[in-house]
Coordinates of C-alpha atoms in Angstrom, one line a residue:
M1258 CA 44.9 30.9 73.3
S1259 CA 42.4 28.1 73.5
G1260 CA 39.7 30.6 72.6
L1261 CA 41.7 31.9 69.6
I1262 CA 42.4 28.5 68.1
L1263 CA 38.8 27.2 68.8
N1264 CA 37.4 30.4 67.2
A1265 CA 39.6 30.0 64.0
F1266 CA 38.8 26.3 63.9
G1267 CA 35.0 26.9 64.1
N1268 CA 35.0 29.7 61.5
A1269 CA 37.2 27.7 59.1
L1270 CA 34.8 24.7 59.5
T1271 CA 31.8 26.9 58.4
I1272 CA 33.8 28.3 55.4
S1273 CA 34.9 24.8 54.2
A1274 CA 31.5 23.2 54.8
N1275 CA 30.0 26.0 52.6
M1276 CA 26.5 25.8 54.2
G1277 CA 26.5 29.2 55.6
S1278 CA 29.0 31.0 57.9
A1279 CA 28.5 33.4 60.7
V1280 CA 27.4 36.8 59.5
W1281 CA 30.7 38.6 59.7
T1282 CA 32.6 35.6 58.2
A1283 CA 30.0 35.4 55.4
S1284 CA 30.5 39.0 54.6
A1285 CA 34.3 38.4 54.4
V1286 CA 33.8 35.5 52.1
N1287 CA 31.6 37.6 49.8
Y1288 CA 34.1 40.4 49.7
S1289 CA 37.0 38.0 49.1
H1290 CA 35.1 36.7 46.0
W1291 CA 34.3 40.3 44.9
F1292 CA 37.8 41.6 45.1
N1293 CA 39.5 38.3 44.4
L1294 CA 41.5 38.5 47.7
N1295 CA 42.4 35.8 50.2
V1296 CA 39.7 35.6 52.9
G1297 CA 42.3 36.0 55.6
V1298 CA 43.2 39.5 54.2
I1299 CA 39.5 40.5 54.3
L1300 CA 39.1 39.2 57.8
F1301 CA 42.1 41.3 58.8
V1302 CA 40.6 44.5 57.3
I1303 CA 37.3 43.8 59.0
G1304 CA 39.1 43.2 62.3
F1305 CA 41.1 46.5 61.9
L1306 CA 37.8 48.4 61.3
N1307 CA 36.2 46.7 64.3
A1308 CA 39.2 47.8 66.5
V1309 CA 38.8 51.4 65.4
T1310 CA 35.0 51.2 66.1
N1311 CA 35.7 50.0 69.6
Q1312 CA 37.8 53.0 70.4
I1313 CA 34.9 55.2 69.4
L1314 CA 32.4 53.1 71.4
L1315 CA 34.7 53.3 74.5
R1316 CA 34.6 57.1 74.3
S1317 CA 38.2 57.4 75.3
P1318 CA 41.4 56.0 73.7
D1319 CA 42.6 52.6 75.0
W1320 CA 45.8 51.9 73.1
P1321 CA 46.8 48.6 74.9
R1322 CA 43.4 47.3 74.0
F1323 CA 43.7 48.5 70.4
V1324 CA 47.2 46.9 69.9
G1325 CA 46.0 43.6 71.6
E1326 CA 43.1 43.4 69.2
I1327 CA 45.2 44.0 66.1
L1328 CA 47.6 41.2 67.3
Y1329 CA 44.6 38.9 67.8
V1330 CA 43.4 39.6 64.3
C1331 CA 46.8 38.8 62.8
C1332 CA 46.8 35.4 64.5
F1333 CA 43.2 34.7 63.9
S1334 CA 43.4 35.4 60.1
Y1335 CA 46.5 33.2 59.9
F1336 CA 44.9 30.3 61.7
V1337 CA 41.6 30.5 59.7
N1338 CA 43.6 30.2 56.5
I1339 CA 45.5 27.2 57.8
F1340 CA 42.4 25.4 59.0
V1341 CA 40.5 26.2 55.7
Q1342 CA 43.3 24.7 53.7
A1343 CA 43.4 21.6 55.9
F1344 CA 39.6 21.1 55.8
D1345 CA 39.5 21.7 52.0
A1346 CA 42.2 19.1 51.6
T1347 CA 40.1 16.5 53.5
G1348 CA 37.2 17.1 51.0
I1349 CA 34.7 18.5 53.4
G1350 CA 33.2 20.6 50.6
Q1351 CA 32.2 17.3 48.7
L1352 CA 30.3 15.7 51.6
P1353 CA 26.5 15.4 51.4
V1354 CA 24.5 18.6 52.0
W1355 CA 23.0 17.5 55.4
V1356 CA 26.5 16.5 56.7
R1357 CA 27.9 19.9 55.7
A1358 CA 24.9 21.7 57.3
L1359 CA 25.6 19.9 60.6
L1360 CA 29.3 20.7 60.4
S1361 CA 28.5 24.4 59.7
C1362 CA 26.2 24.5 62.8
L1363 CA 28.9 22.7 64.8
G1364 CA 31.5 25.2 63.7
I1365 CA 29.2 28.0 65.0
I1366 CA 28.8 26.3 68.4
F1367 CA 32.7 25.9 68.5
F1368 CA 33.4 29.6 67.9
C1369 CA 30.5 30.8 70.2
T1370 CA 32.1 28.7 73.0
A1371 CA 35.4 30.3 72.2
I1372 CA 33.9 33.8 72.3
S1373 CA 32.4 33.0 75.7
L1374 CA 35.8 31.9 77.1
Y1375 CA 37.9 34.9 75.9
Q1376 CA 35.2 37.5 76.6
R1377 CA 35.1 36.4 80.2
A1378 CA 38.9 36.3 80.5
N1379 CA 39.1 39.7 78.7
L1380 CA 42.9 39.5 78.1
L1381 CA 43.0 39.3 74.3
M1382 CA 40.0 38.9 72.0
H1383 CA 38.9 39.5 68.5
P1384 CA 37.9 43.2 68.1
N1385 CA 34.4 42.2 66.8
D1386 CA 33.8 40.2 70.0
D1387 CA 35.0 43.1 72.0
T1388 CA 32.5 45.2 70.1
T1389 CA 29.7 43.0 71.3
N1390 CA 31.2 43.0 74.8
I1391 CA 31.3 46.8 74.9
L1392 CA 27.7 47.0 73.5
R1393 CA 26.6 44.4 76.0
F1394 CA 28.0 46.0 79.2
M1395 CA 28.0 49.7 78.3
Y1396 CA 24.9 50.1 76.2
L1397 CA 22.5 47.1 76.2
N1398 CA 22.0 46.2 79.9
K1399 CA 24.3 43.1 79.8
S1400 CA 22.3 41.2 77.2
A1401 CA 24.5 39.0 75.0
I1402 CA 21.5 38.3 72.7
A1403 CA 20.8 42.0 72.1
S1404 CA 24.5 42.9 71.6
Q1405 CA 24.9 40.1 69.0
L1406 CA 21.8 41.2 67.0
V1407 CA 23.0 44.9 67.0
D1408 CA 26.4 43.7 65.9
F1409 CA 24.9 41.8 62.9
I1410 CA 23.6 45.0 61.3
P1411 CA 26.9 46.2 59.6
P1412 CA 27.8 42.9 57.9
I1413 CA 24.3 42.4 56.7
I1414 CA 24.4 45.9 55.0
A1415 CA 27.8 45.0 53.6
M1416 CA 26.5 41.8 52.0
I1417 CA 23.5 43.6 50.6
I1418 CA 25.9 46.0 48.9
S1419 CA 28.1 43.3 47.5
F1420 CA 25.1 41.3 46.3
A1421 CA 23.7 44.4 44.6
I1422 CA 26.9 44.9 42.7
T1423 CA 28.1 41.3 42.0
K1424 CA 24.7 39.6 41.9
N1425 CA 26.3 36.7 43.8
L1426 CA 25.8 35.6 47.4
Y1427 CA 28.3 33.3 49.1
A1428 CA 28.5 31.6 52.5
V1429 CA 24.8 32.4 53.3
N1430 CA 22.7 29.3 54.1
I1431 CA 21.4 27.3 57.0
G1432 CA 24.5 28.0 59.1
T1433 CA 24.0 31.8 58.7
I1434 CA 20.4 31.5 59.9
F1435 CA 21.5 29.3 62.8
S1436 CA 24.1 31.9 63.7
I1437 CA 21.7 34.9 63.6
L1438 CA 19.1 33.0 65.8
F1439 CA 21.4 31.3 68.3
N1440 CA 24.8 33.1 68.6
G1441 CA 23.9 35.1 71.7
L1442 CA 22.0 32.2 73.3
I1443 CA 25.0 29.8 72.7
I1444 CA 27.4 32.4 74.3
Q1445 CA 25.1 32.9 77.3
T1446 CA 24.8 29.1 77.7
A1447 CA 28.6 28.6 77.4
D1448 CA 29.0 31.3 80.1
R1449 CA 27.1 29.0 82.5
L1450 CA 28.3 25.6 81.4
V1451 CA 31.8 25.8 80.0
W1452 CA 34.4 26.7 82.7
P1453 CA 31.7 28.3 84.9
T1454 CA 34.3 29.5 87.5
L1455 CA 35.7 31.9 84.8
K1456 CA 33.7 35.1 85.5
H1457 CA 33.2 38.2 83.3
N1458 CA 36.1 40.6 83.7
F1459 CA 34.8 43.5 81.5
K1460 CA 36.7 46.7 82.2
T1461 CA 37.7 49.9 80.4
L1462 CA 40.6 52.3 81.1
G1463 CA 38.3 54.9 82.6
N1464 CA 36.1 52.5 84.7
H1465 CA 36.4 49.7 87.1
N1466 CA 34.9 46.3 86.2
H1467 CA 31.3 46.4 85.0

């Protein structure tokens, strides 16, 4: 639960600061502008597609995992909307550029720490973070950095498509570059420094812990 709330808090902070969000969040912001939909709705759709992708990557159906991820996305989308409204009401978007840039990077550190916590607990997590977990432990030799970089490919392609059609690009700035460069490193560092006794508990239905 702490991971869920910290993740939503960090993502909302990057959206309200408007100095660049994490790549997946940035793609959601662009598509919310394109289709004139609430960003929470787009985040839910992305989460659902991530959950389906995970079932393919696992190579065998894992329905409890799928249901848990959809539940997480429902809560995550809801909390992001609440936090964005709260931050917008405090006027974060009107602060000086350098303050908003710092807040955006701080938001990324918050949600990377959250990802580290719930990836290790492996009870309930955002499907996109389960994607990086599956890539990390089943495909990429346990490297958090490599799994994050591979995971960035789909949203970057999605933003190129939206930019080509709308000629606008939102939520891509200093924070996005910070996220691309440091997401994996922050998660690996948090694995060591934040609640270090919480060990990785990665497992699939067909396998014991990896």
